[in-house]
Amino acid sequence: MHDCGHQSLFRDNILNHIVGFILGVINAIPQHPWSRGHAYHHRHNGNWDLYRGPSALITSAEYASYSPWRKRFYQFLRHPLMLFPGGFFYLIIKPRAALILGSLDFAIDSLRHIINNGFCKWQLLISNHRSRHWYTASEFWHILGNNICVVATWVLMGSWLGLGLFWVSYSIVMTTSAAIMICFFFVQHNFEGSYAHTTNDWDSFKGDIEGSSFLKMNRIFNWFSADIGYHNVHHLCEGIPNYNLRACHEANAELLKNIKVLNLVDIPSCFNLILWDRDKQQLATIP
């Protein structure tokens, strides 16, 4: 699904869209809107004025201005164990909430427009509407299509296996997989010495090479994670499909010898870096 969003799994873009949508249904997340957000991350990696990762980290100055209660709450939300409820929300709840809240937004906006300007064509209402939950009409249709397919699958699987068995099994699988996914994504950009600059002196190449790590794992973990541990290579060229990342990394090992290498045992320490020191332009721990 990730590679389809980069148009790199297949050479045919239409095939990438079709397979990406199907995989989005399996993952319970609308692939097209997700890919747009992911593309934004690629365009601004290392520019912490514009993008601060999945945890939306705050600056050290902002944290210092918080009350003691708010500081504790901030730390609580960014504790590693929060990956599990966060993962469940990200895959199971958020895409459904986006459709419901976005549709409600559209209905209110349309009613307000009709009251002020009279009836007009639905196409005009749709084209003039600016939603906080999707950016284009195509994103809305992807969200709608994904939700219809996902909820229909839930109903069918619940009828077949029984609601209790299905939801217990499904929730465990989706929550755990989402937690692992978010964890990998977090540590591949949030590590000691990661490139974390302001817009003024941001360099896109440095953002790719110094703001992305190589997460070293055994071949079994690499297979299950589609070789995304070679994240530095992926950021240097997002058009490389996942099944070629390792070969590309090994072919250019001499050029990549100074990249940040992380091992699985290094992951816990990365979760201490939950502040951005804007003045020093580096990630920081809670003082």
Tab-separated table of C-alpha atoms in Angstrom:
chain	number	residue	atom	x	y	z
A	1	MET	CA	0.000	0.000	0.000
A	2	HIS	CA	2.863	2.326	0.877
A	3	ASP	CA	4.657	1.660	-2.407
A	4	CYS	CA	1.458	2.025	-4.432
A	5	GLY	CA	1.165	5.525	-3.005
A	6	HIS	CA	4.650	6.289	-4.318
A	7	GLN	CA	3.683	4.771	-7.698
A	8	SER	CA	6.606	2.374	-7.282
A	9	LEU	CA	5.103	-1.090	-6.814
A	10	PHE	CA	4.008	-1.334	-10.466
A	11	ARG	CA	5.012	0.623	-13.548
A	12	ASP	CA	1.363	1.230	-14.429
A	13	ASN	CA	-0.123	4.038	-12.329
A	14	ILE	CA	-3.670	2.723	-12.749
A	15	LEU	CA	-2.573	-0.627	-11.359
A	16	ASN	CA	-0.946	1.155	-8.423
A	17	HIS	CA	-4.243	2.942	-7.714
A	18	ILE	CA	-6.343	-0.239	-7.943
A	19	VAL	CA	-4.044	-2.436	-5.840
A	20	GLY	CA	-3.456	0.456	-3.425
A	21	PHE	CA	-7.199	0.804	-2.863
A	22	ILE	CA	-7.584	-2.970	-2.250
A	23	LEU	CA	-4.678	-3.006	0.205
A	24	GLY	CA	-6.179	0.065	1.864
A	25	VAL	CA	-9.349	-1.940	2.489
A	26	ILE	CA	-7.316	-4.778	4.023
A	27	ASN	CA	-5.495	-2.238	6.216
A	28	ALA	CA	-8.793	-0.428	6.974
A	29	ILE	CA	-7.301	2.924	5.954
A	30	PRO	CA	-8.081	4.972	2.800
A	31	GLN	CA	-4.904	4.642	0.754
A	32	HIS	CA	-5.166	7.767	-1.415
A	33	PRO	CA	-5.581	10.321	1.435
A	34	TRP	CA	-2.958	8.473	3.478
A	35	SER	CA	-0.507	8.623	0.572
A	36	ARG	CA	-1.074	12.368	0.172
A	37	GLY	CA	-0.192	12.931	3.828
A	38	HIS	CA	2.803	10.629	3.482
A	39	ALA	CA	3.986	12.542	0.411
A	40	TYR	CA	3.875	15.739	2.491
A	41	HIS	CA	6.207	14.055	4.994
A	42	HIS	CA	8.642	13.206	2.194
A	43	ARG	CA	8.619	16.749	0.819
A	44	HIS	CA	9.378	18.296	4.219
A	45	ASN	CA	11.389	15.674	6.109
A	46	GLY	CA	13.788	17.388	8.499
A	47	ASN	CA	11.901	20.695	8.314
A	48	TRP	CA	10.413	20.706	11.791
A	49	ASP	CA	8.657	24.007	11.276
A	50	LEU	CA	6.346	22.214	8.845
A	51	TYR	CA	6.338	18.559	9.870
A	52	ARG	CA	6.930	16.990	13.294
A	53	GLY	CA	6.130	13.357	12.707
A	54	PRO	CA	3.201	11.194	13.842
A	55	SER	CA	3.489	12.393	17.439
A	56	ALA	CA	3.239	16.114	16.606
A	57	LEU	CA	6.053	16.979	19.001
A	58	ILE	CA	6.224	20.455	20.516
A	59	THR	CA	9.215	22.742	21.037
A	60	SER	CA	11.180	22.910	24.269
A	61	ALA	CA	9.946	26.483	24.729
A	62	GLU	CA	6.307	25.419	24.385
A	63	TYR	CA	6.825	22.619	26.900
A	64	ALA	CA	8.438	25.029	29.375
A	65	SER	CA	5.353	27.241	29.204
A	66	TYR	CA	2.994	24.370	30.112
A	67	SER	CA	1.480	23.908	33.551
A	68	PRO	CA	2.700	20.877	35.573
A	69	TRP	CA	-0.540	18.987	34.801
A	70	ARG	CA	-0.266	19.697	31.078
A	71	LYS	CA	3.388	18.591	31.066
A	72	ARG	CA	2.460	15.251	32.641
A	73	PHE	CA	-0.374	14.793	30.150
A	74	TYR	CA	1.971	15.506	27.230
A	75	GLN	CA	4.442	12.905	28.500
A	76	PHE	CA	1.615	10.410	29.054
A	77	LEU	CA	0.339	10.747	25.472
A	78	ARG	CA	3.837	10.131	24.085
A	79	HIS	CA	4.680	7.142	26.254
A	80	PRO	CA	5.587	4.077	24.103
A	81	LEU	CA	2.637	2.080	25.496
A	82	MET	CA	0.289	4.667	23.981
A	83	LEU	CA	1.241	3.211	20.611
A	84	PHE	CA	-1.387	0.522	21.205
A	85	PRO	CA	-4.510	2.637	21.812
A	86	GLY	CA	-3.066	5.113	19.304
A	87	GLY	CA	-2.732	2.345	16.722
A	88	PHE	CA	-6.317	1.195	17.290
A	89	PHE	CA	-7.562	4.765	16.868
A	90	TYR	CA	-5.423	5.319	13.761
A	91	LEU	CA	-6.707	2.298	11.833
A	92	ILE	CA	-10.134	1.501	13.253
A	93	ILE	CA	-11.661	4.795	14.412
A	94	LYS	CA	-10.004	7.694	12.577
A	95	PRO	CA	-11.026	6.785	8.972
A	96	ARG	CA	-14.643	6.219	10.065
A	97	ALA	CA	-14.676	9.446	12.100
A	98	ALA	CA	-13.238	11.367	9.129
A	99	LEU	CA	-16.151	10.288	6.925
A	100	ILE	CA	-18.827	10.993	9.563
A	101	LEU	CA	-17.437	14.342	10.717
A	102	GLY	CA	-16.554	15.425	7.196
A	103	SER	CA	-20.022	14.568	5.896
A	104	LEU	CA	-21.621	16.430	8.798
A	105	ASP	CA	-19.377	19.401	8.013
A	106	PHE	CA	-20.484	19.292	4.377
A	107	ALA	CA	-24.182	19.064	5.289
A	108	ILE	CA	-23.936	22.105	7.618
A	109	ASP	CA	-21.901	24.070	5.075
A	110	SER	CA	-24.361	23.224	2.284
A	111	LEU	CA	-27.379	24.172	4.396
A	112	ARG	CA	-25.746	27.483	5.301
A	113	HIS	CA	-24.971	28.147	1.629
A	114	ILE	CA	-28.556	27.316	0.542
A	115	ILE	CA	-30.024	29.610	3.213
A	116	ASN	CA	-27.777	32.503	2.153
A	117	ASN	CA	-27.709	31.980	-1.623
A	118	GLY	CA	-30.601	29.702	-2.516
A	119	PHE	CA	-30.455	26.279	-4.156
A	120	CYS	CA	-27.681	25.523	-6.618
A	121	LYS	CA	-26.197	22.495	-8.332
A	122	TRP	CA	-24.711	19.829	-6.084
A	123	GLN	CA	-21.517	19.947	-8.140
A	124	LEU	CA	-21.032	23.588	-7.108
A	125	LEU	CA	-21.644	22.794	-3.445
A	126	ILE	CA	-19.111	19.986	-3.573
A	127	SER	CA	-16.473	22.000	-5.463
A	128	ASN	CA	-16.843	25.030	-3.165
A	129	HIS	CA	-16.713	23.028	0.065
A	130	ARG	CA	-13.405	23.013	1.948
A	131	SER	CA	-13.250	20.149	4.420
A	132	ARG	CA	-10.881	19.676	7.354
A	133	HIS	CA	-11.073	15.922	6.778
A	134	TRP	CA	-10.185	15.686	3.081
A	135	TYR	CA	-8.569	18.036	0.597
A	136	THR	CA	-10.041	17.037	-2.760
A	137	ALA	CA	-13.185	15.389	-4.129
A	138	SER	CA	-11.138	12.320	-5.121
A	139	GLU	CA	-10.000	11.928	-1.515
A	140	PHE	CA	-13.627	11.995	-0.378
A	141	TRP	CA	-14.577	9.249	-2.838
A	142	HIS	CA	-11.647	7.128	-1.668
A	143	ILE	CA	-12.659	7.627	1.979
A	144	LEU	CA	-16.276	6.765	1.163
A	145	GLY	CA	-15.338	3.702	-0.903
A	146	ASN	CA	-12.897	2.475	1.711
A	147	ASN	CA	-15.432	2.827	4.526
A	148	ILE	CA	-18.159	1.021	2.590
A	149	CYS	CA	-15.838	-1.908	1.828
A	150	VAL	CA	-14.291	-2.068	5.310
A	151	VAL	CA	-17.590	-1.899	7.222
A	152	ALA	CA	-19.145	-4.464	4.836
A	153	THR	CA	-16.182	-6.755	5.534
A	154	TRP	CA	-16.646	-6.293	9.273
A	155	VAL	CA	-20.323	-7.243	8.993
A	156	LEU	CA	-19.587	-10.318	6.857
A	157	MET	CA	-16.726	-11.530	9.051
A	158	GLY	CA	-18.747	-10.906	12.214
A	159	SER	CA	-21.633	-12.948	10.794
A	160	TRP	CA	-19.306	-15.755	9.768
A	161	LEU	CA	-17.097	-16.016	12.877
A	162	GLY	CA	-19.353	-14.407	15.456
A	163	LEU	CA	-18.991	-10.804	16.560
A	164	GLY	CA	-17.084	-11.606	19.749
A	165	LEU	CA	-14.421	-13.831	18.168
A	166	PHE	CA	-14.032	-11.555	15.146
A	167	TRP	CA	-13.616	-8.310	17.083
A	168	VAL	CA	-11.262	-9.759	19.692
A	169	SER	CA	-9.012	-11.275	16.989
A	170	TYR	CA	-9.295	-8.325	14.624
A	171	SER	CA	-8.640	-5.708	17.297
A	172	ILE	CA	-5.513	-7.493	18.538
A	173	VAL	CA	-4.083	-7.883	15.028
A	174	MET	CA	-4.856	-4.345	13.864
A	175	THR	CA	-3.779	-2.676	17.114
A	176	THR	CA	-0.475	-4.551	17.267
A	177	SER	CA	0.364	-4.071	13.587
A	178	ALA	CA	-0.440	-0.349	13.739
A	179	ALA	CA	1.655	0.047	16.897
A	180	ILE	CA	4.643	-1.624	15.207
A	181	MET	CA	4.186	0.480	12.069
A	182	ILE	CA	4.024	3.765	13.981
A	183	CYS	CA	6.955	2.709	16.189
A	184	PHE	CA	9.178	1.978	13.177
A	185	PHE	CA	8.174	5.225	11.506
A	186	PHE	CA	8.857	7.212	14.681
A	187	VAL	CA	12.322	5.857	15.420
A	188	GLN	CA	13.449	6.147	11.800
A	189	HIS	CA	13.216	9.938	12.136
A	190	ASN	CA	13.387	10.572	15.889
A	191	PHE	CA	16.859	9.582	17.006
A	192	GLU	CA	19.897	11.197	18.613
A	193	GLY	CA	21.420	13.629	16.120
A	194	SER	CA	18.509	13.515	13.667
A	195	TYR	CA	18.327	16.456	11.254
A	196	ALA	CA	15.695	18.757	12.805
A	197	HIS	CA	15.980	22.220	11.279
A	198	THR	CA	13.868	25.305	10.745
A	199	THR	CA	12.542	26.329	7.334
A	200	ASN	CA	15.152	29.062	6.875
A	201	ASP	CA	18.213	26.808	6.662
A	202	TRP	CA	16.533	23.523	5.795
A	203	ASP	CA	18.233	21.372	3.160
A	204	SER	CA	16.126	18.643	1.543
A	205	PHE	CA	19.093	16.352	0.841
A	206	LYS	CA	20.326	16.604	4.417
A	207	GLY	CA	16.758	16.003	5.577
A	208	ASP	CA	16.786	12.709	3.658
A	209	ILE	CA	20.282	11.490	4.493
A	210	GLU	CA	20.641	12.836	8.050
A	211	GLY	CA	16.981	12.827	9.075
A	212	SER	CA	16.335	9.164	8.241
A	213	SER	CA	17.967	6.110	9.791
A	214	PHE	CA	18.862	2.583	8.770
A	215	LEU	CA	17.041	0.302	11.197
A	216	LYS	CA	19.100	-2.871	11.217
A	217	MET	CA	16.999	-6.028	11.538
A	218	ASN	CA	17.323	-9.700	10.669
A	219	ARG	CA	15.942	-10.990	7.367
A	220	ILE	CA	12.696	-12.266	8.903
A	221	PHE	CA	11.825	-8.857	10.352
A	222	ASN	CA	12.919	-7.207	7.117
A	223	TRP	CA	10.582	-9.444	5.130
A	224	PHE	CA	7.585	-8.739	7.363
A	225	SER	CA	8.274	-4.981	7.274
A	226	ALA	CA	8.886	-4.926	3.493
A	227	ASP	CA	12.515	-3.823	4.035
A	228	ILE	CA	11.376	-0.420	5.306
A	229	GLY	CA	14.323	-0.542	7.726
A	230	TYR	CA	16.375	0.768	4.784
A	231	HIS	CA	14.587	4.047	5.322
A	232	ASN	CA	17.503	6.238	4.347
A	233	VAL	CA	17.482	4.741	0.826
A	234	HIS	CA	13.722	5.086	0.617
A	235	HIS	CA	13.907	8.794	1.405
A	236	LEU	CA	16.732	9.404	-1.039
A	237	CYS	CA	14.605	7.894	-3.818
A	238	GLU	CA	10.978	7.064	-3.055
A	239	GLY	CA	10.571	5.534	-6.530
A	240	ILE	CA	12.597	2.468	-5.499
A	241	PRO	CA	10.109	-0.343	-4.690
A	242	ASN	CA	10.476	-1.988	-1.300
A	243	TYR	CA	11.785	-5.247	-2.780
A	244	ASN	CA	14.831	-3.379	-4.193
A	245	LEU	CA	15.740	-1.279	-1.127
A	246	ARG	CA	18.179	-3.779	0.380
A	247	ALA	CA	20.001	-4.367	-2.925
A	248	CYS	CA	20.272	-0.631	-3.475
A	249	HIS	CA	21.597	-0.106	0.046
A	250	GLU	CA	24.215	-2.828	-0.355
A	251	ALA	CA	25.267	-1.568	-3.803
A	252	ASN	CA	25.898	1.898	-2.360
A	253	ALA	CA	27.263	0.851	1.042
A	254	GLU	CA	30.414	2.970	0.631
A	255	LEU	CA	28.379	6.125	-0.046
A	256	LEU	CA	26.068	5.398	2.904
A	257	LYS	CA	28.740	4.534	5.466
A	258	ASN	CA	28.064	7.649	7.577
A	259	ILE	CA	24.315	7.207	7.923
A	260	LYS	CA	22.657	6.674	11.296
A	261	VAL	CA	22.379	2.954	12.071
A	262	LEU	CA	19.873	1.834	14.698
A	263	ASN	CA	19.376	-1.617	16.190
A	264	LEU	CA	16.162	-2.894	17.752
A	265	VAL	CA	17.697	-2.401	21.215
A	266	ASP	CA	18.060	1.325	20.443
A	267	ILE	CA	14.329	1.841	19.964
A	268	PRO	CA	13.414	2.598	23.638
A	269	SER	CA	15.943	5.464	23.836
A	270	CYS	CA	14.375	7.123	20.776
A	271	PHE	CA	11.120	7.560	22.682
A	272	ASN	CA	12.896	9.855	25.146
A	273	LEU	CA	13.334	12.427	22.371
A	274	ILE	CA	9.887	14.006	22.467
A	275	LEU	CA	10.816	17.697	22.259
A	276	TRP	CA	12.282	19.856	19.511
A	277	ASP	CA	14.808	22.459	20.610
A	278	ARG	CA	14.180	25.085	17.937
A	279	ASP	CA	17.142	27.259	18.920
A	280	LYS	CA	19.670	24.411	18.844
A	281	GLN	CA	17.791	22.729	15.940
A	282	GLN	CA	17.906	19.293	17.489
A	283	LEU	CA	15.661	16.806	19.245
A	284	ALA	CA	15.687	16.913	23.020
A	285	THR	CA	14.559	14.967	26.070
A	286	ILE	CA	12.331	16.188	28.880
A	287	PRO	CA	14.535	18.295	31.218
